[in-house]
Coordinates of C-alpha atoms in Angstrom, one line a residue:
Chain A
M1 CA 172.7 -71.8 60.0
E2 CA 171.7 -72.9 63.8
H3 CA 168.1 -73.7 64.8
F4 CA 166.6 -70.8 66.9
S5 CA 164.1 -71.5 70.1
L6 CA 161.9 -68.7 70.5
P7 CA 159.0 -67.9 73.2
A8 CA 155.6 -68.6 72.5
L9 CA 153.4 -65.6 71.0
S10 CA 150.5 -65.1 73.3
R11 CA 149.3 -61.7 72.9
I12 CA 148.5 -60.5 69.2
V13 CA 147.0 -57.2 68.1
I14 CA 145.4 -56.5 64.8
S15 CA 145.5 -52.1 64.3
G16 CA 143.2 -50.6 61.8
G17 CA 142.4 -47.0 61.4
M18 CA 146.0 -45.7 62.2
H19 CA 145.1 -43.2 59.6
G20 CA 141.5 -42.4 59.5
N21 CA 140.9 -42.6 55.6
E22 CA 142.7 -45.7 55.0
M23 CA 139.6 -47.7 54.9
T24 CA 140.4 -51.4 55.0
G25 CA 141.8 -51.7 58.4
V26 CA 139.0 -49.8 59.6
Y27 CA 136.8 -52.6 57.9
V28 CA 138.8 -55.3 58.7
V29 CA 139.2 -54.6 62.4
R30 CA 135.2 -53.8 62.7
E31 CA 134.3 -57.2 60.9
I32 CA 136.8 -59.3 63.4
S33 CA 135.5 -57.6 65.9
K34 CA 131.7 -58.1 65.2
K35 CA 132.5 -61.8 64.8
K36 CA 133.9 -61.6 68.6
V37 CA 137.3 -63.3 67.3
D38 CA 139.5 -63.0 70.5
K39 CA 141.6 -65.9 70.1
I40 CA 144.0 -67.4 67.8
G41 CA 144.6 -71.2 69.0
S42 CA 146.2 -70.7 72.6
A43 CA 147.0 -66.9 72.0
S44 CA 144.6 -63.8 72.7
L45 CA 143.9 -61.5 69.9
T46 CA 143.0 -57.9 70.1
T47 CA 141.8 -55.6 67.5
V48 CA 141.9 -51.6 68.0
L49 CA 140.9 -48.8 65.9
S50 CA 144.1 -46.8 66.5
N51 CA 143.0 -43.3 65.5
P52 CA 139.2 -43.4 66.1
E53 CA 138.7 -39.4 66.0
A54 CA 140.1 -39.6 62.6
V55 CA 138.1 -42.5 61.5
K56 CA 135.6 -40.8 62.5
V57 CA 135.5 -37.8 60.2
C58 CA 137.6 -40.1 57.4
Q59 CA 140.8 -38.0 57.3
R60 CA 144.3 -39.1 57.9
Y61 CA 144.8 -37.3 61.4
I62 CA 143.3 -34.7 63.4
N63 CA 146.4 -32.5 64.4
K64 CA 149.2 -34.4 63.2
D65 CA 150.3 -37.9 61.9
L66 CA 149.6 -40.6 64.6
N67 CA 152.0 -42.8 62.9
R68 CA 154.7 -40.4 63.4
C69 CA 154.6 -39.9 67.5
F70 CA 156.2 -43.6 68.6
T71 CA 159.8 -42.5 69.0
N72 CA 161.3 -42.9 72.5
A73 CA 161.5 -39.2 72.7
L74 CA 157.9 -38.7 71.9
L75 CA 156.6 -41.6 74.0
S76 CA 158.5 -40.2 77.1
A77 CA 157.8 -36.4 76.8
P78 CA 155.3 -35.4 79.2
L79 CA 151.9 -34.5 78.1
T80 CA 150.2 -31.2 78.5
A81 CA 146.7 -30.1 78.3
S82 CA 147.7 -28.4 74.8
S83 CA 149.2 -31.6 73.6
P84 CA 147.8 -32.7 70.0
Y85 CA 145.4 -35.3 70.1
E86 CA 147.6 -37.7 68.2
T87 CA 150.5 -37.4 70.6
K88 CA 148.0 -38.0 73.7
R89 CA 146.6 -41.4 71.9
A90 CA 150.0 -42.6 71.1
H91 CA 150.8 -42.3 74.8
E92 CA 147.4 -44.5 75.1
L93 CA 148.4 -47.0 72.8
N94 CA 151.9 -47.3 74.3
A95 CA 150.3 -48.0 77.5
L96 CA 147.7 -50.4 76.1
F97 CA 150.2 -52.6 74.2
G98 CA 153.7 -51.6 75.2
P99 CA 155.6 -50.0 76.8
K100 CA 157.6 -50.0 73.7
G101 CA 161.1 -52.0 74.5
S102 CA 159.5 -53.6 77.4
P103 CA 159.1 -57.0 78.3
Q104 CA 155.5 -56.2 78.9
A105 CA 154.9 -55.2 75.0
V106 CA 152.6 -57.6 73.2
D107 CA 154.3 -60.3 71.0
I108 CA 152.9 -59.6 67.7
L109 CA 151.6 -56.5 66.5
C110 CA 150.1 -55.7 62.8
D111 CA 149.3 -52.6 61.7
L112 CA 147.0 -52.2 58.5
H113 CA 147.5 -49.4 56.1
N114 CA 146.7 -48.5 52.5
T115 CA 148.4 -46.2 50.0
T116 CA 147.5 -44.7 46.8
A117 CA 150.9 -46.3 45.0
N118 CA 150.7 -49.2 43.4
M119 CA 152.8 -51.4 45.8
G120 CA 150.2 -54.3 46.1
M121 CA 150.9 -56.3 49.4
C122 CA 154.0 -55.2 51.5
F123 CA 155.2 -55.9 54.9
I124 CA 156.9 -52.9 56.3
F125 CA 159.2 -53.4 59.6
Y126 CA 162.4 -52.1 61.3
R127 CA 164.5 -54.8 62.8
L128 CA 165.7 -58.2 61.0
D129 CA 163.4 -60.1 63.3
W130 CA 163.1 -64.1 62.9
I131 CA 159.4 -64.0 63.7
T132 CA 158.5 -61.2 61.3
L133 CA 160.4 -62.7 58.7
H134 CA 159.4 -66.1 58.9
I135 CA 155.7 -65.1 58.6
I136 CA 156.7 -63.2 55.5
K137 CA 158.3 -66.2 54.2
Y138 CA 155.0 -67.9 55.0
I139 CA 152.7 -65.6 53.2
Q140 CA 155.0 -65.4 50.3
S141 CA 154.4 -69.1 49.8
K142 CA 150.8 -69.1 50.1
A143 CA 149.4 -66.0 48.8
S144 CA 147.0 -66.3 45.8
F145 CA 146.9 -62.9 44.7
G146 CA 150.4 -61.9 43.7
P147 CA 153.8 -60.6 45.0
V148 CA 154.2 -60.1 48.6
R149 CA 157.0 -57.7 49.6
A150 CA 159.4 -57.0 52.3
I151 CA 160.5 -53.5 53.1
Q152 CA 163.0 -52.9 55.7
L153 CA 163.4 -49.4 57.3
D154 CA 166.9 -49.3 58.5
T155 CA 165.8 -47.1 61.8
P156 CA 167.2 -47.7 65.0
L157 CA 164.6 -48.8 67.6
P158 CA 164.9 -45.4 69.6
E159 CA 164.2 -43.5 66.6
A160 CA 161.6 -45.9 65.3
Y161 CA 158.4 -43.7 64.9
S162 CA 155.4 -45.9 64.1
F163 CA 153.0 -47.9 66.2
E164 CA 154.4 -51.5 65.0
S165 CA 157.4 -50.4 66.9
V166 CA 155.8 -50.9 70.2
A167 CA 155.6 -54.7 69.8
K168 CA 158.2 -57.2 70.2
H169 CA 157.5 -58.2 66.7
G170 CA 155.7 -55.7 64.9
F171 CA 155.1 -55.0 61.2
T172 CA 152.7 -52.9 58.8
L173 CA 150.6 -54.4 56.4
E174 CA 150.7 -51.5 53.5
V175 CA 148.4 -52.6 50.7
G176 CA 147.7 -50.6 47.1
P177 CA 146.7 -49.1 45.2
Q178 CA 143.2 -47.6 46.8
P179 CA 142.5 -44.3 47.1
T180 CA 142.1 -42.6 50.6
G181 CA 138.3 -42.9 51.5
V182 CA 137.6 -46.0 49.4
I183 CA 136.8 -49.3 50.4
R184 CA 137.7 -51.7 47.4
A185 CA 136.4 -55.4 47.7
D186 CA 139.7 -56.9 46.0
I187 CA 142.0 -55.2 48.4
Y188 CA 139.8 -55.9 51.3
N189 CA 140.0 -59.9 50.5
M190 CA 143.8 -59.8 49.9
V191 CA 144.1 -58.1 53.4
M192 CA 141.6 -61.1 54.8
E193 CA 143.5 -63.8 53.1
T194 CA 146.9 -62.5 54.5
L195 CA 145.4 -62.2 58.0
N196 CA 144.2 -65.7 57.6
H197 CA 147.3 -66.9 57.1
I198 CA 149.4 -65.2 59.6
M199 CA 146.9 -66.8 62.1
D200 CA 147.6 -70.0 60.7
W201 CA 151.3 -69.4 60.9
L202 CA 150.8 -68.2 64.6
E203 CA 148.6 -71.3 65.5
K204 CA 151.3 -73.6 64.1
F205 CA 154.4 -72.0 65.6
N206 CA 152.7 -71.9 69.3
S207 CA 151.6 -75.8 68.8
G208 CA 155.3 -76.8 68.3
C209 CA 155.9 -76.5 64.2
T210 CA 159.5 -76.1 62.8
F211 CA 159.6 -73.4 60.3
E212 CA 162.7 -74.3 57.9
G213 CA 165.4 -71.7 57.3
G214 CA 165.5 -70.0 54.0
E215 CA 166.6 -66.6 52.1
V216 CA 164.1 -63.8 52.0
E217 CA 164.6 -60.9 49.7
A218 CA 163.8 -57.6 51.2
F219 CA 164.1 -53.7 50.2
C220 CA 165.9 -51.7 52.6
K221 CA 164.9 -48.0 52.4
T222 CA 167.8 -45.8 51.5
N223 CA 166.0 -42.4 50.9
A224 CA 163.4 -40.2 49.2
L225 CA 162.9 -37.8 46.4
D226 CA 160.7 -34.7 46.4
Y227 CA 158.7 -33.1 43.6
P228 CA 160.2 -30.2 42.0
R229 CA 158.5 -27.4 43.4
D230 CA 157.6 -23.4 42.9
P231 CA 160.5 -21.7 45.3
T232 CA 158.1 -19.1 46.1
T233 CA 154.6 -20.7 46.8
N234 CA 156.0 -24.1 47.1
D235 CA 153.4 -25.7 45.2
I236 CA 154.3 -29.0 43.1
I237 CA 155.2 -28.1 39.5
A238 CA 155.7 -31.5 38.1
A239 CA 153.7 -34.7 38.4
V240 CA 155.5 -38.3 38.6
H241 CA 156.5 -39.5 35.2
P242 CA 154.1 -41.6 33.1
Q243 CA 156.9 -44.0 32.9
L244 CA 157.5 -44.1 36.8
Q245 CA 153.8 -43.6 37.8
D246 CA 152.5 -47.4 38.9
N247 CA 156.4 -48.7 38.5
D248 CA 156.9 -49.4 42.3
F249 CA 159.7 -51.9 42.7
K250 CA 160.9 -51.9 38.7
L251 CA 164.4 -50.9 39.0
L252 CA 165.3 -47.3 38.4
R253 CA 168.4 -46.1 36.6
P254 CA 170.2 -43.1 36.2
G255 CA 169.0 -40.9 33.1
D256 CA 165.3 -42.6 33.5
P257 CA 162.9 -40.3 33.5
I258 CA 161.0 -39.6 37.1
F259 CA 159.0 -36.4 36.7
Q260 CA 157.0 -34.5 33.9
S261 CA 156.4 -30.8 34.5
F262 CA 153.0 -29.3 33.7
N263 CA 154.5 -27.2 31.0
G264 CA 155.9 -30.3 29.5
E265 CA 159.5 -30.8 30.5
T266 CA 161.1 -33.9 31.6
V267 CA 163.2 -34.4 35.1
K268 CA 165.6 -37.4 34.9
Y269 CA 167.0 -39.3 37.6
E270 CA 170.6 -38.8 38.7
G271 CA 171.1 -41.2 41.6
E272 CA 172.6 -44.7 42.1
E273 CA 170.3 -47.7 40.8
A274 CA 167.5 -48.1 43.0
Y275 CA 164.4 -49.4 43.7
P276 CA 161.3 -46.8 43.7
F277 CA 158.3 -47.4 46.2
F278 CA 155.6 -45.0 47.7
V279 CA 155.5 -43.9 44.3
N280 CA 152.9 -40.8 44.1
E281 CA 151.4 -41.7 47.6
C282 CA 148.8 -39.1 48.4
A283 CA 149.7 -38.3 52.0
Y284 CA 153.5 -37.9 51.3
Y285 CA 152.9 -35.0 49.1
E286 CA 152.8 -32.7 52.5
K287 CA 155.9 -34.8 53.8
K288 CA 157.7 -33.4 50.6
I289 CA 158.2 -37.1 49.3
A290 CA 157.3 -38.1 45.6
F291 CA 158.8 -41.5 46.2
Q292 CA 161.1 -43.5 48.1
L293 CA 163.9 -45.7 47.1
A294 CA 165.5 -48.9 48.6
R295 CA 168.2 -51.4 47.7
K296 CA 167.7 -55.0 47.8
I297 CA 169.1 -57.0 50.3
S298 CA 169.0 -61.1 50.8
I299 CA 168.4 -62.5 54.5
S300 CA 169.3 -65.5 55.7
L301 CA 166.8 -67.1 57.9
P302 CA 167.5 -70.0 60.4
S303 CA 164.7 -72.4 61.1
I304 CA 163.1 -71.4 64.4
S305 CA 160.5 -73.4 66.8
V306 CA 158.6 -72.5 69.9
T307 CA 160.6 -73.0 73.0
K308 CA 159.3 -76.0 74.8
D309 CA 158.7 -75.9 78.6
Chain B
M1 CA 110.8 -42.6 4.4
R2 CA 110.9 -38.9 5.5
Y3 CA 113.1 -37.4 7.8
N4 CA 113.5 -34.0 9.2
Q5 CA 117.2 -32.2 9.0
M6 CA 117.0 -29.0 11.4
E7 CA 119.9 -26.6 11.5
V8 CA 120.0 -24.4 14.7
R9 CA 121.9 -21.4 15.0
L10 CA 123.1 -19.9 18.0
P11 CA 124.9 -16.7 19.3
S12 CA 128.9 -17.0 19.6
L13 CA 130.6 -18.1 22.7
S14 CA 132.6 -15.0 23.4
R15 CA 133.1 -15.3 27.3
V16 CA 134.3 -19.1 28.4
A17 CA 135.2 -19.7 32.1
V18 CA 137.5 -22.8 33.3
C19 CA 137.2 -23.5 36.7
G20 CA 139.1 -26.0 38.7
G21 CA 139.4 -27.0 42.4
T22 CA 135.9 -26.6 43.1
H23 CA 136.5 -29.7 44.9
G24 CA 139.9 -28.7 46.7
N25 CA 141.2 -32.5 46.6
E26 CA 140.5 -32.8 43.0
L27 CA 143.8 -31.9 41.7
S28 CA 143.9 -32.4 37.8
G29 CA 141.9 -29.0 37.8
V30 CA 143.6 -27.3 40.3
Y31 CA 147.0 -27.7 38.5
L32 CA 145.4 -27.0 35.1
V33 CA 143.9 -23.8 36.3
R34 CA 146.9 -22.9 37.9
E35 CA 148.7 -23.7 34.8
L36 CA 146.3 -21.5 32.6
M37 CA 146.6 -18.3 35.1
R38 CA 150.8 -18.5 34.8
T39 CA 150.2 -18.6 31.0
A40 CA 147.4 -16.7 30.1
T41 CA 147.1 -13.4 28.5
G42 CA 143.7 -12.5 29.0
A43 CA 141.8 -12.5 25.8
E44 CA 143.1 -15.2 23.8
A45 CA 145.2 -13.8 20.6
G46 CA 143.7 -14.4 17.0
G47 CA 140.2 -15.6 18.5
D48 CA 137.3 -13.7 19.6
V49 CA 136.8 -15.8 22.7
S50 CA 138.2 -14.8 26.4
V51 CA 138.9 -17.5 28.7
R52 CA 138.9 -17.0 32.3
A53 CA 140.7 -19.3 34.8
V54 CA 139.0 -19.8 37.9
L55 CA 140.1 -21.4 41.0
A56 CA 136.9 -22.1 42.6
N57 CA 137.6 -23.1 45.9
P58 CA 140.6 -21.6 47.2
R59 CA 140.4 -22.7 51.1
A60 CA 139.6 -26.1 50.0
T61 CA 142.4 -26.4 47.8
Q62 CA 144.8 -25.0 50.3
L63 CA 143.9 -27.9 53.0
G64 CA 143.5 -30.2 50.2
R65 CA 140.0 -31.0 51.2
R66 CA 136.9 -31.6 49.1
Y67 CA 135.5 -28.8 51.2
L68 CA 135.5 -26.6 54.2
D69 CA 131.9 -26.5 55.4
T70 CA 129.8 -27.7 52.5
D71 CA 130.1 -28.9 49.1
L72 CA 130.4 -25.9 46.9
N73 CA 129.0 -27.8 43.8
R74 CA 125.4 -28.1 45.3
C75 CA 125.7 -24.3 46.1
F76 CA 124.2 -23.0 42.6
T77 CA 120.5 -23.4 42.9
H78 CA 118.4 -20.1 42.6
A79 CA 117.4 -20.4 46.2
A80 CA 121.3 -20.9 47.3
L81 CA 122.4 -17.8 45.4
N82 CA 119.7 -15.8 46.1
G83 CA 117.7 -16.6 49.5
P84 CA 118.6 -15.5 52.9
L85 CA 122.1 -16.2 54.4
S86 CA 122.3 -17.3 58.1
D87 CA 124.5 -15.3 60.7
A88 CA 127.5 -17.4 59.9
P89 CA 126.7 -19.1 56.5
P90 CA 129.0 -21.8 55.6
Y91 CA 131.9 -20.9 53.7
E92 CA 130.9 -22.3 50.5
M93 CA 127.5 -20.6 50.3
T94 CA 129.3 -17.2 50.3
R95 CA 131.7 -18.6 48.1
A96 CA 129.2 -19.5 45.6
R97 CA 127.7 -15.9 45.5
E98 CA 131.2 -14.7 44.9
L99 CA 131.6 -16.9 41.7
D100 CA 128.0 -16.1 41.0
S101 CA 128.7 -12.4 40.5
P102 CA 131.5 -12.3 37.8
L103 CA 130.5 -15.5 36.2
G104 CA 126.7 -15.2 36.2
P105 CA 124.5 -14.0 37.4
K106 CA 122.9 -17.2 36.7
G107 CA 119.9 -17.0 34.6
S108 CA 120.6 -13.5 33.4
P109 CA 122.2 -12.1 29.9
R110 CA 125.4 -11.0 31.6
A111 CA 126.1 -14.9 32.5
V112 CA 129.5 -16.2 30.5
D113 CA 128.9 -18.0 27.7
L114 CA 130.4 -21.2 28.5
V115 CA 131.3 -22.8 32.0
C116 CA 133.7 -25.8 31.9
D117 CA 134.3 -27.3 35.4
L118 CA 137.3 -29.7 35.9
H119 CA 136.7 -32.4 38.0
N120 CA 138.3 -35.8 39.1
S121 CA 136.7 -39.1 40.6
T122 CA 138.1 -42.1 42.1
S123 CA 135.6 -44.1 39.7
N124 CA 137.0 -45.6 36.2
M125 CA 134.8 -43.3 34.1
G126 CA 137.3 -42.3 31.6
L127 CA 136.3 -38.7 30.5
C128 CA 132.6 -37.8 31.0
V129 CA 131.0 -34.6 30.1
I130 CA 128.4 -34.0 32.6
A131 CA 125.4 -31.3 31.9
F132 CA 121.8 -31.1 32.9
S133 CA 120.4 -30.9 29.6
D134 CA 119.9 -33.5 26.8
C135 CA 119.2 -30.6 24.3
D136 CA 121.8 -28.1 24.8
W137 CA 123.2 -28.1 21.3
I138 CA 126.4 -26.4 22.3
C139 CA 127.2 -28.9 25.1
L140 CA 126.6 -31.9 22.8
H141 CA 128.2 -30.5 19.7
A142 CA 131.2 -29.9 22.0
F143 CA 131.1 -33.4 23.3
R144 CA 130.9 -35.1 20.0
Y145 CA 133.7 -33.1 18.9
L146 CA 135.6 -34.0 21.9
Q147 CA 134.6 -37.7 21.5
R148 CA 136.2 -37.7 17.8
Q149 CA 139.3 -35.8 18.8
M150 CA 140.1 -38.0 21.7
P151 CA 140.0 -41.7 20.4
D152 CA 142.3 -43.1 23.0
I153 CA 140.0 -42.4 26.2
P154 CA 136.3 -43.3 26.4
V155 CA 134.5 -40.1 26.3
R156 CA 130.6 -40.1 27.4
Y157 CA 127.8 -37.8 27.9
I158 CA 126.2 -38.0 31.2
H159 CA 122.6 -36.2 31.5
L160 CA 121.5 -35.1 35.0
D161 CA 117.8 -35.2 34.6
V162 CA 116.8 -33.2 37.5
K163 CA 114.3 -30.6 38.3
E164 CA 116.9 -27.8 39.4
S165 CA 120.5 -27.6 38.2
F166 CA 122.7 -27.2 41.5
S167 CA 126.2 -26.9 40.2
L168 CA 128.9 -24.5 39.3
D169 CA 128.5 -25.3 35.6
S170 CA 125.0 -24.2 35.5
V171 CA 125.8 -20.3 36.3
G172 CA 127.0 -19.9 32.7
K173 CA 124.5 -19.8 29.4
H174 CA 125.8 -23.0 28.8
G175 CA 128.2 -25.0 31.0
F176 CA 129.1 -28.8 31.7
A177 CA 131.5 -30.7 34.1
L178 CA 134.6 -32.5 32.6
E179 CA 135.1 -35.2 34.9
I180 CA 138.1 -37.6 34.4
G181 CA 138.7 -40.6 36.4
P182 CA 140.0 -42.9 37.9
Q183 CA 142.5 -40.7 40.3
P184 CA 142.6 -40.8 43.8
H185 CA 141.7 -37.4 45.5
G186 CA 144.6 -35.5 46.7
V187 CA 146.8 -37.3 44.1
V188 CA 147.8 -35.8 40.6
R189 CA 148.7 -38.5 38.0
F190 CA 150.3 -37.4 34.9
D191 CA 148.2 -39.2 32.6
I192 CA 145.1 -38.0 33.8
Y193 CA 146.2 -34.4 33.7
T194 CA 147.0 -34.9 30.2
A195 CA 143.8 -36.1 29.3
M196 CA 141.9 -33.1 31.2
K197 CA 144.3 -30.7 29.5
D198 CA 143.9 -32.4 26.0
G199 CA 139.8 -32.4 26.8
L200 CA 139.8 -29.0 27.6
Q201 CA 142.3 -27.6 25.1
H202 CA 139.5 -29.4 22.1
T203 CA 136.7 -27.7 24.1
L204 CA 138.1 -24.4 23.2
D205 CA 139.0 -25.3 19.6
W206 CA 135.6 -26.2 19.2
V207 CA 134.2 -22.8 20.5
R208 CA 136.8 -21.1 18.1
L209 CA 135.4 -23.3 15.5
F210 CA 132.0 -22.4 16.0
N211 CA 132.5 -18.7 16.4
S212 CA 134.3 -18.6 13.2
G213 CA 131.4 -20.2 11.5
A214 CA 132.0 -23.7 11.1
V215 CA 129.2 -25.9 10.5
F216 CA 128.5 -29.0 12.7
E217 CA 126.5 -31.6 10.9
G218 CA 123.6 -32.7 12.8
G219 CA 123.5 -36.4 13.4
P220 CA 122.5 -39.3 16.3
V221 CA 124.8 -39.2 19.4
D222 CA 124.6 -41.6 22.4
L223 CA 124.1 -40.8 25.8
F224 CA 123.5 -41.7 29.3
T225 CA 120.9 -40.4 31.2
A226 CA 121.0 -40.7 35.3
V227 CA 117.8 -42.4 36.5
G228 CA 118.8 -43.5 40.1
H229 CA 121.3 -44.5 42.3
V230 CA 121.9 -47.3 44.6
D231 CA 123.3 -46.7 48.3
Y232 CA 125.4 -49.4 50.3
P233 CA 124.1 -51.9 52.5
R234 CA 124.4 -50.1 56.0
E235 CA 124.2 -51.1 59.8
A236 CA 120.7 -49.5 60.9
D237 CA 122.4 -48.1 64.2
T238 CA 125.7 -47.0 63.4
Q239 CA 124.9 -46.1 59.3
N240 CA 128.3 -47.7 59.0
I241 CA 128.4 -49.4 55.2
M242 CA 128.3 -53.3 55.4
A243 CA 129.5 -54.1 51.9
A244 CA 131.9 -52.9 49.6
I245 CA 131.4 -52.9 45.9
H246 CA 131.5 -56.3 44.4
P247 CA 135.0 -57.1 42.7
K248 CA 133.3 -58.0 39.6
L249 CA 131.3 -54.6 39.4
Q250 CA 134.5 -52.7 40.7
D251 CA 135.7 -50.3 37.6
Q252 CA 132.9 -51.7 35.4
D253 CA 131.7 -48.0 34.7
F254 CA 129.3 -48.2 31.7
C255 CA 129.2 -51.8 31.4
L256 CA 125.7 -52.9 31.3
L257 CA 124.5 -54.2 34.5
H258 CA 121.8 -56.8 34.3
P259 CA 119.3 -58.1 37.2
E260 CA 120.9 -60.4 39.5
E261 CA 124.5 -59.5 38.7
P262 CA 126.7 -59.3 41.7
M263 CA 126.9 -55.6 43.2
F264 CA 128.1 -55.8 46.8
Q265 CA 130.3 -58.2 49.0
T266 CA 129.5 -57.8 52.2
F267 CA 132.8 -57.6 54.8
S268 CA 131.9 -61.2 55.7
G269 CA 132.0 -62.7 52.3
Q270 CA 128.3 -62.7 50.9
T271 CA 127.2 -61.4 47.5
L272 CA 124.6 -59.4 46.9
R273 CA 123.2 -58.6 43.7
Y274 CA 121.3 -56.1 41.5
N275 CA 117.7 -56.4 42.4
G276 CA 116.4 -54.1 39.8
S277 CA 114.0 -55.1 36.6
E278 CA 115.9 -53.3 34.2
P279 CA 119.4 -53.6 32.6
L280 CA 120.9 -50.3 33.4
Y281 CA 124.6 -48.6 32.9
P282 CA 126.3 -47.9 36.3
F283 CA 128.6 -45.1 36.8
F284 CA 130.3 -42.9 39.7
I285 CA 131.2 -46.6 40.9
N286 CA 132.7 -46.4 44.3
E287 CA 133.2 -42.8 44.3
C288 CA 135.1 -41.4 47.3
A289 CA 133.1 -38.4 47.9
Y290 CA 129.7 -40.3 47.5
Y291 CA 129.7 -42.5 50.5
E292 CA 128.7 -39.6 52.5
K293 CA 125.6 -38.8 50.0
G294 CA 124.2 -42.5 50.3
V295 CA 125.7 -43.4 46.9
A296 CA 127.4 -46.6 45.5
L297 CA 126.9 -46.1 42.1
Y298 CA 124.6 -44.2 39.8
L299 CA 122.4 -46.1 37.1
A300 CA 121.6 -44.7 33.6
R301 CA 119.6 -45.6 30.5
K302 CA 121.7 -45.1 27.3
R303 CA 119.8 -43.0 24.7
S304 CA 120.4 -41.7 21.2
V305 CA 119.7 -38.1 20.9
T306 CA 119.7 -36.7 17.3
L307 CA 121.7 -33.2 17.0
P308 CA 120.5 -30.6 14.6
T309 CA 123.0 -29.0 12.2
L310 CA 124.6 -26.4 14.3
R311 CA 126.4 -23.2 13.5
V312 CA 126.9 -19.6 14.7
H313 CA 124.2 -17.1 14.4
K314 CA 125.8 -14.2 12.2
K315 CA 125.1 -10.5 12.9
G316 CA 121.9 -9.4 11.0
H317 CA 120.1 -12.7 11.2
P318 CA 117.4 -13.2 14.0
A319 CA 119.0 -15.1 17.0
N320 CA 117.9 -18.8 17.2
F321 CA 117.1 -18.9 13.5
V322 CA 115.9 -22.5 12.7
S323 CA 115.7 -23.8 9.3
V324 CA 114.1 -27.0 8.4
Q325 CA 114.5 -28.9 5.3
E326 CA 112.7 -31.9 4.6
E327 CA 114.1 -34.7 2.2
E328 CA 112.1 -37.6 0.9
E329 CA 113.8 -40.9 0.4
E330 CA 112.5 -43.7 -1.7
E331 CA 110.9 -46.4 0.1
E332 CA 112.7 -49.8 -0.6

C-alpha cells in the first residue's frame, strides 16, 4: 500500500466525565489538569470535564445522555430556554472543540469512558481513519495490561451521535469492568498508561517519525439485543446467562445460551455467528440493550508520516 | 476441664418479611422480591410461617437510584421513626414509617419475627449476614446453617457494634441484612441473583426447621465485629478524593490487613499505607455508596462466639427457657 503524508496534529483534547458516574475519566482529567500539563511536544493539550453538572451529582446525566447529542441535526437545531441541559452543553462543546466537520475542529479528541461490561481496554471510533488506527496499532504493541480492542461504529458522520465525532480524529477509550460511581486503581493505571503511550505516539508523529503500515483487526458493530421483558410492566424478566456474562468478544454461535429468566428458563441465541460486547452494561438497560454484536474485520493500514513543510 | 453446654429455647418465628429494593439500585433484591410476589400465595403451604415480600423503596427502585432524598436504610432509629417530622420531610423518612407500621412497630410485641433485608455491594464480599447483635441466637444459628449449606461462596457474619440500630432489619424482633457482592449498582448478574435466591431459601428452610422443633447444636462460630473505618484521603478545599483503594487491597475483603501494608494509591501514583497498629480485617472495600459517607473501607476484628444449643420453645413451657448442663472432662 502507498505511503500517506498527513498534517501535523496540533490541538489535542482529553475529555472525562461525559457520563458523570464513569469515574476514571473524571479523576484522570482532574490529575492532568492539576499537573498543568498543557503541551505534548509542540502540540497543545486541553482537558475538559464534559458534563460537570452530572459529575457533581455522580449521575450519568441530568436530563438526557450527553453522548447522544452530537448528531448534525441536534447540533444545528436552535436552542430554547427549555432545551435540556445536555443539549445546551453539546452546543457549547461543539463551539469549543468543533464545529463538527469543519476545518476549525480540534485534531485529536480522546473521550474517556467506563463500562460495567468485561471489555478491558477498547478504542471506539466511527471512521476508518489512519491516525486513529495507527494510534490503536501502537497501543496494541505497547500495552502491558492485556488486549486492546478496536470497535468501529459503522455510522455516517452526520448521524454520528457521540462527542468524539466532533474532532477531525476522535475516538472513545472505553474501559471495564468498573461499577458506576467507583474508581478502581487498576483501571485508572491502565488508562494513564494508555494515555502516556498516545502522547508518545503524537510526539513521535509530529516530530517526523514514519509509522509502518500493517493490519489491524477490528469489531464492526452490527446490531444489539434487548432483554426479555414483561409486556405489561416492561420490567426485564431475565438476566444475561452465566455463560455469556463476562465473555465479551468471545464468539457467540446460534444455540448458545444468552439469557436466564428469573424463573429458570434459558433463552438461546438465534442470529448469525457474531462477537458480543457491552454485555450487561448498566446504562444500556434503559436503552433496551442487553448486549451488542459485531463482526470481525481486518483493516489494512498504509504507512504514514507528518507532512513536511 | 469444665465446660458449660447451654440450651436456649426461643419462640417460633411465624412471620417473616423479605425486603428488597431498600436501595433502589441494588437489583438482586428487587428482582427476587418481584419474583416472590409473582409466585407467592400468602402463607407458605405446609409450614407455619408466613413470608411477606416487600419492595422497600419503590420510588428509588423506579428511578434506579439508591434513594430519592435520604438513605432509607438509616431511617429506622427510634428517633427517626417516632420523632416530629418537618413540614416537607424527606421521602424516605415518611416511607420508613410506612414500613414500620406493618412490619413493626420496632420494639413492640407486634413486630414481625424476622426481617431479612436483601442488599448488594460493589465490594468483593461474597455473602454476608449483617446484624447489630453478636448474641441473637436466631440470627447466628441461621447464619451457621447458611454457611454449611453454601460451600461454594464465602459466607460471613458481620456484627455492627453501634449504640442504636438504624436499618430496616432492626424493625423485626430478629433481623439481618443479606449482603452479596460484587455487583455493580444498577446491574443484575445471574450468578449473584442465584446466590441471593439460594441464601434466602436456606434461611427460610432454617426457619421452618426451627419452628418444627429441630435442635441446633451449640458450638463456636467466627464472626467479624466492625471496629472502625478509613476514609479516602481528600483535598481540603474541594473534599474530592485524592486516591483510590490500592490495587493490592482492592477485592481483598476479609484478607487480614497488616500495619504498613498498601491501602491507597494516589492519582499521582504514590502508595499510602495502613497506619493502624493492629492487624484487622477489611470489608466494604470500595463500596460505591460509601464514598459520600466518608468510608473507603471498614475494619473488623475476628472473634469466636460460642452458640448455645437452640430449639423452639413449645407451648406450655416458659418462654426463653434456658437449661444448663455441666460436664466434666478428665484432665490430661
